[in-house]
Amino acid sequence: MCENLRALTLGKPTQYGIGVTRMLDGTRTRGNTKALLFTAIALVLSATAFTSPALADYGDSVSGALTYTDDGSAVTITGCEHKFSCPTRLIIPESIDSMPVTDVAPFAFAGESGIEVLELPNTLITIGEEAFQSDTKLGSINIPDSVRNMGDSAFSGCWGSTSITIGEGLTQIPNRAFSYDSALQNLSLPNTLITIGEEAFLNASALENLTIPATVTSIGSLAFGGLGNLRAVIFKGNAPTVANDTFFLRSSGAIAYRNSTLTGYGNDGDYFPAEYAGDTRGLPVHSEFNYYVEGGHATFMGCALVRCSGNFIVPYEINGYPVTEIGYGAFQGATHLTTVNIPGTVTAIGGAAFQGATALYSLSIPSSVTAIGEEAFQGATHLTTVNFSAGSTLTAIAARSFYGDTSLTDINIPNSVTNIGERAFSDNTSLTSITIPNSVTSIGDQAFSGSQSLATVVFTGNPPSVGDDAFYNVASGAKAQRVPTLLGYGEAGSDFYGLVVSDGLGWAWPLTPARPVVTVTKTGITLKTSVETAGAGVLSQVATTKVGHLLATWCKTSRSALRPGTYTLTCKLSSHARTTLRKAAMNITLKTTLALTRGKKANVTQAVHINRTK
């Protein structure tokens, strides 16, 4: 019968705010503490078998599911109206009664384990201590740029949080702010950050990769202690001051990466932090990039597997030397690499450069690349799209270049290629069609063998020489399409190295879009693509993003191509896309299509990454 007296538990109160008292069980009350104490005693002495629904704390106002206080000009959110019964999707509004919501009070939502989604407003300035502590079902945590202050342990013990993005308003992460967030896998720290407090991410044990912004000058004791799965710590600036050598305690498998021009880390092979020469209790130090210089040019030799991960941008220069080559095995076995941006300075991609990069799903190769080594992309089993930019000067697809790329569906062989090497496209099993440009004079042994879905090979010139079993075990009845005026294929229906010759009326002409130029302004986003086509028809383009099982369309555009040539497509993304980009980077799939006046459609798909821009 006393369950409704939970807010009046006796004990030492903790004062916060004006006239608001926190009791030991985490609830709040307002007004004269002594009077409330006597009221509590009286109620206990006269308690009856009386029940009522849980009410907001005394003195707090209520708006929707939230309780709050205000000082006449700004609002402080103090919790949910029904204690420990917050909604699963908690939305804190920008304003209440025309007053901006600027604060979340200390302990406001501590222990509210029902919250799964949290939305914080752009008016918020302060998040109090332990405000969301032990909200164990809370998923991603996104701190808006407006937040300037955060109390200790604000999100400590949020075991379900896998992603944390901290806005650019914070200069200091307080002590134990995200400690024991044991599911954390993705962490984004702002470039405004100066200090990381003690035990800030203690025992965030799922975190594998960590980037420390160049602005960070100090890291507290045990700030990243207990990160047993940590593999790479990437320092973007000179060495910060650390409280002692235990800030990465029990993270013994990690490596510290930094650009060799940065100071305070020692040489490659040294340890950071170290208290004396030969001290090995810190992290082993490696260069951020491996490279060598010869003849005034740099060859990029990659980096550790965990560093070469995600959306990776190959630098166009290193220490003033232009990067002209991606060296042998540079990204070999880089299983965390998803996309790679190759600069226009690169002229050669070495053998096995991306061999076994099993997470790589999209690749654009600039027109500057003239040579690709053997097995360069062999075993990249998630690679779906390969786009050679317009004007490519590549002369050969080397042996086993794309061997075993079982997800490959779209690739445009440049018009400059004269030779396709042995097993170049073997065992590419969801590849259904490919166009051989008229420049190709030879196709190597087993070049397409085992590509069991390959049903159409379009030849745009006179027949090349074809090696043994080049088209062995492709799709049953696979066709060699050519226009009737081309010589050397035989009559329609005859055999051409295991392919059935068919007239090319209605074939898919080659379509070669360049890498789109992305322009971001305060109000919009524009993708401008130069497209080279060998046929007349209608060019169109659509930009989409996959959101769960749904497909969000950002823009569509089209134009007529009256004759073979180069055309420009301009796709302006919706205003909603610009709003989205203010919150996070965007990964867009850009599909370019040529619908021939007479014939089939030709499609080329590109992956476009747009960095977050405010």
CSV table of N, CA and C in Angstrom, one decimal, residues 17 32 59 77 82 183 236 239 342 353-354 398 476 545:
chain,number,residue,atom,x,y,z
A,17,GLY,N,19.5,22.1,-9.6
A,17,GLY,CA,18.5,23.0,-10.2
A,17,GLY,C,18.0,23.9,-9.1
A,32,ASN,N,10.1,22.7,-0.3
A,32,ASN,CA,10.7,22.7,1.0
A,32,ASN,C,10.9,21.2,1.4
A,59,GLY,N,6.0,19.2,-8.4
A,59,GLY,CA,6.6,20.5,-8.9
A,59,GLY,C,7.0,20.5,-10.3
A,77,ILE,N,14.8,19.3,-19.2
A,77,ILE,CA,14.1,18.1,-19.2
A,77,ILE,C,14.5,17.3,-18.0
A,82,HIS,N,6.2,8.9,-16.3
A,82,HIS,CA,6.0,7.7,-15.6
A,82,HIS,C,7.4,7.1,-15.4
A,183,ALA,N,29.0,-2.9,-26.4
A,183,ALA,CA,28.6,-3.3,-27.7
A,183,ALA,C,29.2,-2.3,-28.8
A,236,LYS,N,45.8,11.4,-35.7
A,236,LYS,CA,45.8,12.4,-36.8
A,236,LYS,C,46.7,13.6,-36.5
A,239,ALA,N,51.5,13.9,-30.9
A,239,ALA,CA,51.2,13.0,-29.8
A,239,ALA,C,50.5,13.8,-28.6
A,342,ILE,N,40.7,5.9,-55.8
A,342,ILE,CA,42.0,5.9,-56.4
A,342,ILE,C,42.2,7.3,-57.1
A,353,ALA,N,47.1,-6.5,-55.8
A,353,ALA,CA,46.9,-5.3,-55.0
A,353,ALA,C,45.7,-5.4,-54.1
A,354,PHE,N,44.6,-6.0,-54.6
A,354,PHE,CA,43.4,-6.1,-53.9
A,354,PHE,C,42.9,-7.5,-53.7
A,398,ALA,N,45.0,-8.2,-67.1
A,398,ALA,CA,46.0,-9.2,-66.9
A,398,ALA,C,45.4,-10.5,-66.4
A,476,SER,N,24.3,-22.2,-70.5
A,476,SER,CA,23.8,-23.1,-71.6
A,476,SER,C,23.2,-22.2,-72.7
A,545,THR,N,19.7,5.1,-52.3
A,545,THR,CA,20.4,4.5,-51.1
A,545,THR,C,19.5,3.4,-50.5
